[in-house]
Amino acid sequence: RHGAKVFGTTGGRNPAIVVVMVALAVDPVAAEVFAAQMLDAHNAVCFDSGVLGPAWASVSHGIYLSIGASGVHRSLGVKTSFVQSTTMDSWKPVHLKMMQLGGNKRFQDFLDEHGVPQDMPIREKYQTRAAAWYRENLRAEAQGSEPPAPLASGTGHMLLGGPPSEEQKMLDRVYAQAPTAQEMSGGGVPVRRFSSRSSARRRCGSRRARKCTLAALVERGSAAVGALQSLVCASQLSESVCAMLALGAESAPKEEPAAAAREMPRSRSRSRSPSPVATRSAPPPQQT
């Protein structure tokens, strides 16, 4: 509604044209900063996956990420990688300064200088000594504080701390690669997709499992089948007996209603009216 600003690069080196809705952004100042950052071809793609048009950022490292890579960085924790959206979040001045001082190219050159392989799993890459030193130094530059001690040569590729736990190993396997945009929903939730071949394999497996289960039941359940047949016979017998009883109750002789009505007054009259013999009083005695 308010219009858009289109930013590109000069010289034709950057093939990506980034459209930033500055007026509609939550933080217009941050939108201006990111629009200028997107002029660099290295920042116009995700640092981890190479997807065009990254809309998220790792403030700790000053790099730009896709929505899939942002989920991997969230699994590292905010102490290792603090993630924010470039369009939906408000930004602090120090965080914007870190993004301006950083950038994808500067961080990649630093990792290459200290021997961190580019094909290293994502979670392991950001837990190296080189990555830890870089984010500490980047914050010190943005805040104007004293930088950390120089990193010893030949130690940047080593991991921090001791050996990883089982939980960390599992997370490293799950997040070995950044999901693509098609594998993530709009809210950053991974979407599990299966190919037709894998779904057909699952259907065949389920059919085979059902056949095996049925065969096992037939093999083991001969006694159960016999018991079931006896129960069916017993139920049929009980039903036939109930039918005969019902038929006999219907065919039993019934008294006529008139005869029953005639008998009822008699019984009532006999019970209520005393006999004339019982009501006759004895004659008085004669006097001599």
Short mmCIF file of C-alpha atoms in Angstrom, two decimals:
data_model
loop_
_atom_site.label_atom_id
_atom_site.label_comp_id
_atom_site.label_asym_id
_atom_site.label_seq_id
_atom_site.Cartn_x
_atom_site.Cartn_y
_atom_site.Cartn_z
CA ARG A 1 0.00 0.00 0.00
CA HIS A 2 2.83 2.40 0.87
CA GLY A 3 5.08 1.27 -1.94
CA ALA A 4 8.40 -0.54 -2.07
CA LYS A 5 12.04 0.25 -2.66
CA VAL A 6 14.02 -1.86 -5.09
CA PHE A 7 17.72 -2.23 -4.51
CA GLY A 8 20.24 -3.78 -6.87
CA THR A 9 23.97 -3.72 -7.50
CA THR A 10 25.98 -1.81 -10.02
CA GLY A 11 28.18 -3.44 -12.59
CA GLY A 12 25.94 -6.48 -13.00
CA ARG A 13 27.96 -8.61 -10.62
CA ASN A 14 25.05 -9.45 -8.33
CA PRO A 15 22.24 -11.26 -10.23
CA ALA A 16 19.83 -10.97 -7.28
CA ILE A 17 17.43 -8.02 -7.06
CA VAL A 18 16.25 -7.56 -3.50
CA VAL A 19 12.84 -5.96 -2.91
CA VAL A 20 12.53 -4.56 0.61
CA MET A 21 9.20 -3.23 1.90
CA VAL A 22 10.69 -0.44 3.98
CA ALA A 23 7.44 1.34 4.77
CA LEU A 24 5.74 -1.88 5.92
CA ALA A 25 8.66 -3.11 8.01
CA VAL A 26 8.40 -3.36 11.79
CA ASP A 27 11.66 -1.42 12.16
CA PRO A 28 12.19 1.03 9.27
CA VAL A 29 15.71 1.91 10.46
CA ALA A 30 16.71 -1.76 10.39
CA ALA A 31 15.09 -2.15 6.96
CA GLU A 32 17.29 0.62 5.60
CA VAL A 33 20.40 -1.03 7.05
CA PHE A 34 19.54 -4.43 5.60
CA ALA A 35 18.67 -2.93 2.23
CA ALA A 36 22.19 -1.51 2.07
CA GLN A 37 23.66 -4.81 3.22
CA MET A 38 21.82 -6.70 0.49
CA LEU A 39 23.80 -4.74 -2.10
CA ASP A 40 26.64 -7.13 -1.36
CA ALA A 41 26.26 -10.33 -3.37
CA HIS A 42 27.54 -12.45 -0.48
CA ASN A 43 24.80 -11.19 1.83
CA ALA A 44 22.03 -11.77 -0.73
CA VAL A 45 22.24 -15.54 -0.14
CA CYS A 46 22.01 -17.69 2.99
CA PHE A 47 25.42 -18.27 4.55
CA ASP A 48 24.72 -21.95 5.30
CA SER A 49 22.42 -23.14 2.50
CA GLY A 50 22.98 -20.67 -0.34
CA VAL A 51 19.25 -19.90 -0.70
CA LEU A 52 18.53 -16.53 -2.30
CA GLY A 53 16.82 -13.77 -0.35
CA PRO A 54 17.63 -14.59 3.29
CA ALA A 55 15.15 -13.00 5.68
CA TRP A 56 16.82 -14.02 8.96
CA ALA A 57 20.13 -13.20 10.59
CA SER A 58 22.50 -14.56 13.19
CA VAL A 59 23.32 -11.45 15.18
CA SER A 60 26.14 -13.24 17.02
CA HIS A 61 28.05 -13.79 13.78
CA GLY A 62 26.71 -10.93 11.65
CA ILE A 63 25.53 -13.27 8.87
CA TYR A 64 22.30 -13.69 6.93
CA LEU A 65 20.29 -16.92 6.97
CA SER A 66 17.33 -18.56 5.32
CA ILE A 67 14.37 -19.68 7.36
CA GLY A 68 15.65 -23.26 7.30
CA ALA A 69 19.12 -22.34 8.54
CA SER A 70 17.59 -20.14 11.24
CA GLY A 71 15.99 -23.24 12.76
CA VAL A 72 19.41 -24.90 12.96
CA HIS A 73 20.86 -21.84 14.69
CA ARG A 74 18.01 -21.82 17.19
CA SER A 75 18.96 -25.35 18.18
CA LEU A 76 22.39 -24.03 19.19
CA GLY A 77 20.93 -21.72 21.82
CA VAL A 78 20.99 -17.93 22.10
CA LYS A 79 24.41 -17.96 23.77
CA THR A 80 25.92 -19.45 20.62
CA SER A 81 23.73 -17.88 17.94
CA PHE A 82 21.12 -15.19 18.56
CA VAL A 83 18.66 -15.23 15.63
CA GLN A 84 16.34 -12.43 14.56
CA SER A 85 14.15 -11.69 11.55
CA THR A 86 15.21 -8.86 9.30
CA THR A 87 11.58 -7.89 8.60
CA MET A 88 9.46 -8.97 11.60
CA ASP A 89 11.60 -8.00 14.62
CA SER A 90 12.71 -4.77 16.21
CA TRP A 91 16.46 -4.30 16.36
CA LYS A 92 18.72 -2.77 18.99
CA PRO A 93 21.40 -0.34 17.77
CA VAL A 94 24.22 -2.60 18.95
CA HIS A 95 22.78 -5.54 17.00
CA LEU A 96 22.50 -3.46 13.84
CA LYS A 97 26.10 -2.36 14.36
CA MET A 98 27.18 -6.01 14.56
CA MET A 99 25.42 -6.75 11.27
CA GLN A 100 27.08 -3.76 9.62
CA LEU A 101 30.54 -4.75 10.87
CA GLY A 102 30.01 -8.41 10.00
CA GLY A 103 28.65 -9.90 6.82
CA ASN A 104 28.81 -13.29 5.17
CA LYS A 105 32.12 -12.70 3.40
CA ARG A 106 34.03 -11.52 6.45
CA PHE A 107 32.92 -14.50 8.53
CA GLN A 108 33.71 -17.01 5.74
CA ASP A 109 37.17 -15.53 5.20
CA PHE A 110 37.88 -15.81 8.92
CA LEU A 111 36.82 -19.48 9.01
CA ASP A 112 38.95 -20.24 5.95
CA GLU A 113 41.91 -18.51 7.56
CA HIS A 114 41.69 -20.77 10.62
CA GLY A 115 41.16 -24.02 8.74
CA VAL A 116 37.46 -24.65 9.39
CA PRO A 117 36.18 -26.82 6.50
CA GLN A 118 33.30 -25.41 4.49
CA ASP A 119 31.56 -28.81 4.39
CA MET A 120 31.70 -29.15 8.17
CA PRO A 121 28.31 -29.94 9.78
CA ILE A 122 26.52 -26.74 10.70
CA ARG A 123 26.24 -27.28 14.43
CA GLU A 124 29.89 -28.30 14.71
CA LYS A 125 30.99 -25.29 12.65
CA TYR A 126 29.54 -22.82 15.12
CA GLN A 127 30.95 -24.66 18.11
CA THR A 128 34.55 -24.33 16.96
CA ARG A 129 37.03 -22.07 18.67
CA ALA A 130 37.22 -19.86 15.61
CA ALA A 131 33.47 -19.19 15.62
CA ALA A 132 33.47 -18.54 19.37
CA TRP A 133 36.34 -16.04 19.08
CA TYR A 134 34.73 -14.31 16.09
CA ARG A 135 31.38 -13.63 17.79
CA GLU A 136 33.13 -12.37 20.93
CA ASN A 137 35.32 -10.05 18.90
CA LEU A 138 32.39 -8.83 16.79
CA ARG A 139 30.42 -7.81 19.87
CA ALA A 140 33.47 -6.06 21.32
CA GLU A 141 33.86 -4.04 18.11
CA ALA A 142 30.18 -3.05 18.13
CA GLN A 143 30.25 -2.03 21.80
CA GLY A 144 33.67 -0.37 21.60
CA SER A 145 35.07 -2.58 24.35
CA GLU A 146 38.36 -4.42 24.62
CA PRO A 147 38.69 -7.29 22.12
CA PRO A 148 39.54 -10.84 23.25
CA ALA A 149 43.03 -12.26 23.18
CA PRO A 150 44.23 -13.36 19.74
CA LEU A 151 43.29 -16.90 18.73
CA ALA A 152 46.19 -19.32 18.70
CA SER A 153 47.21 -20.44 15.26
CA GLY A 154 46.10 -23.93 14.24
CA THR A 155 43.40 -24.23 16.93
CA GLY A 156 40.44 -22.55 15.24
CA HIS A 157 39.02 -25.78 13.82
CA MET A 158 38.90 -27.48 17.24
CA LEU A 159 35.61 -27.86 19.08
CA LEU A 160 34.91 -26.10 22.35
CA GLY A 161 34.73 -28.08 25.56
CA GLY A 162 35.00 -31.84 25.89
CA PRO A 163 33.53 -34.58 23.73
CA PRO A 164 29.89 -34.01 22.68
CA SER A 165 27.10 -35.71 24.59
CA GLU A 166 24.66 -38.17 23.07
CA GLU A 167 22.04 -35.44 22.79
CA GLN A 168 24.47 -33.17 20.94
CA LYS A 169 25.42 -36.01 18.59
CA MET A 170 21.77 -36.62 17.79
CA LEU A 171 21.19 -32.92 17.10
CA ASP A 172 24.31 -32.82 14.92
CA ARG A 173 22.92 -35.68 12.82
CA VAL A 174 19.47 -34.09 12.55
CA TYR A 175 20.84 -30.65 11.64
CA ALA A 176 23.79 -31.77 9.56
CA GLN A 177 22.47 -29.63 6.69
CA ALA A 178 20.22 -26.60 6.60
CA PRO A 179 16.70 -27.37 5.32
CA THR A 180 15.68 -25.70 2.09
CA ALA A 181 12.81 -23.24 1.78
CA GLN A 182 10.51 -26.01 0.48
CA GLU A 183 11.18 -28.07 3.61
CA MET A 184 10.14 -25.29 6.02
CA SER A 185 6.78 -23.72 6.73
CA GLY A 186 6.21 -19.98 6.91
CA GLY A 187 6.70 -20.05 10.66
CA GLY A 188 10.03 -21.88 10.52
CA VAL A 189 8.72 -25.38 11.29
CA PRO A 190 10.26 -28.28 9.32
CA VAL A 191 7.81 -29.97 6.96
CA ARG A 192 8.39 -33.69 6.44
CA ARG A 193 8.00 -34.68 2.81
CA PHE A 194 8.11 -38.20 1.39
CA SER A 195 8.63 -39.24 -2.18
CA SER A 196 6.20 -41.51 -4.00
CA ARG A 197 8.75 -44.30 -3.91
CA SER A 198 9.18 -44.11 -0.16
CA SER A 199 5.41 -43.96 0.38
CA ALA A 200 4.94 -47.00 -1.88
CA ARG A 201 7.65 -48.80 0.07
CA ARG A 202 5.86 -48.02 3.31
CA ARG A 203 2.58 -49.31 1.87
CA CYS A 204 4.21 -52.53 0.73
CA GLY A 205 5.82 -52.93 4.12
CA SER A 206 2.54 -52.44 5.91
CA ARG A 207 0.83 -55.00 3.64
CA ARG A 208 3.60 -57.49 4.25
CA ALA A 209 3.34 -56.90 7.98
CA ARG A 210 -0.41 -57.48 7.89
CA LYS A 211 0.05 -60.73 5.97
CA CYS A 212 2.64 -61.95 8.45
CA THR A 213 0.41 -61.07 11.37
CA LEU A 214 -2.54 -62.88 9.80
CA ALA A 215 -0.43 -65.97 9.13
CA ALA A 216 0.79 -66.02 12.71
CA LEU A 217 -2.75 -65.73 14.00
CA VAL A 218 -3.94 -68.58 11.78
CA GLU A 219 -1.02 -70.77 12.81
CA ARG A 220 -1.29 -70.12 16.52
CA GLY A 221 -5.03 -69.70 16.85
CA SER A 222 -6.48 -73.09 15.91
CA ALA A 223 -7.58 -73.67 19.49
CA ALA A 224 -9.04 -70.19 19.64
CA VAL A 225 -10.96 -70.85 16.42
CA GLY A 226 -12.41 -74.05 17.90
CA ALA A 227 -13.43 -72.26 21.05
CA LEU A 228 -15.01 -69.55 18.95
CA GLN A 229 -16.99 -72.14 17.00
CA SER A 230 -18.26 -73.74 20.22
CA LEU A 231 -19.31 -70.35 21.50
CA VAL A 232 -21.19 -69.72 18.28
CA CYS A 233 -22.97 -73.07 18.57
CA ALA A 234 -23.88 -72.36 22.18
CA SER A 235 -25.23 -68.97 21.27
CA GLN A 236 -27.27 -70.50 18.45
CA LEU A 237 -28.66 -73.14 20.85
CA SER A 238 -29.62 -70.52 23.39
CA GLU A 239 -31.35 -68.53 20.73
CA SER A 240 -33.34 -71.60 19.60
CA VAL A 241 -34.35 -72.37 23.18
CA CYS A 242 -35.48 -68.81 23.70
CA ALA A 243 -37.50 -69.02 20.49
CA MET A 244 -39.21 -72.21 21.64
CA LEU A 245 -40.05 -70.69 25.01
CA ALA A 246 -41.48 -67.63 23.37
CA LEU A 247 -43.53 -69.81 20.98
CA GLY A 248 -44.85 -71.90 23.88
CA ALA A 249 -45.91 -68.84 25.80
CA GLU A 250 -47.85 -67.58 22.81
CA SER A 251 -49.62 -70.98 22.21
CA ALA A 252 -50.66 -71.54 25.85
CA PRO A 253 -54.52 -71.60 26.38
CA LYS A 254 -55.94 -68.42 27.75
CA GLU A 255 -59.20 -67.95 29.67
CA GLU A 256 -61.98 -66.07 28.08
CA PRO A 257 -62.36 -62.54 29.37
CA ALA A 258 -66.13 -62.98 30.03
CA ALA A 259 -65.62 -66.08 32.21
CA ALA A 260 -62.94 -64.33 34.14
CA ALA A 261 -65.24 -61.35 34.62
CA ARG A 262 -68.05 -63.63 35.90
CA GLU A 263 -65.78 -65.34 38.40
CA MET A 264 -64.50 -62.12 39.89
CA PRO A 265 -67.93 -60.83 41.26
CA ARG A 266 -68.65 -64.21 42.83
CA SER A 267 -65.45 -64.30 44.73
CA ARG A 268 -65.91 -60.72 45.80
CA SER A 269 -69.57 -61.34 46.95
CA ARG A 270 -68.59 -64.44 48.91
CA SER A 271 -65.83 -62.59 50.66
CA ARG A 272 -67.87 -59.55 51.48
CA SER A 273 -71.52 -60.76 52.29
CA PRO A 274 -71.80 -63.11 55.29
CA SER A 275 -73.89 -66.28 54.99
CA PRO A 276 -77.50 -66.19 56.27
CA VAL A 277 -76.82 -69.05 58.67
CA ALA A 278 -73.99 -67.16 60.25
CA THR A 279 -76.07 -63.98 60.68
CA ARG A 280 -79.20 -65.69 62.29
CA SER A 281 -79.28 -64.97 66.00
CA ALA A 282 -80.08 -67.75 68.49
CA PRO A 283 -83.60 -67.72 70.04
CA PRO A 284 -83.84 -66.49 73.62
CA PRO A 285 -84.21 -69.21 76.28
CA GLN A 286 -87.77 -70.02 77.49
CA GLN A 287 -88.60 -69.63 81.12
CA THR A 288 -90.38 -72.39 82.87
#
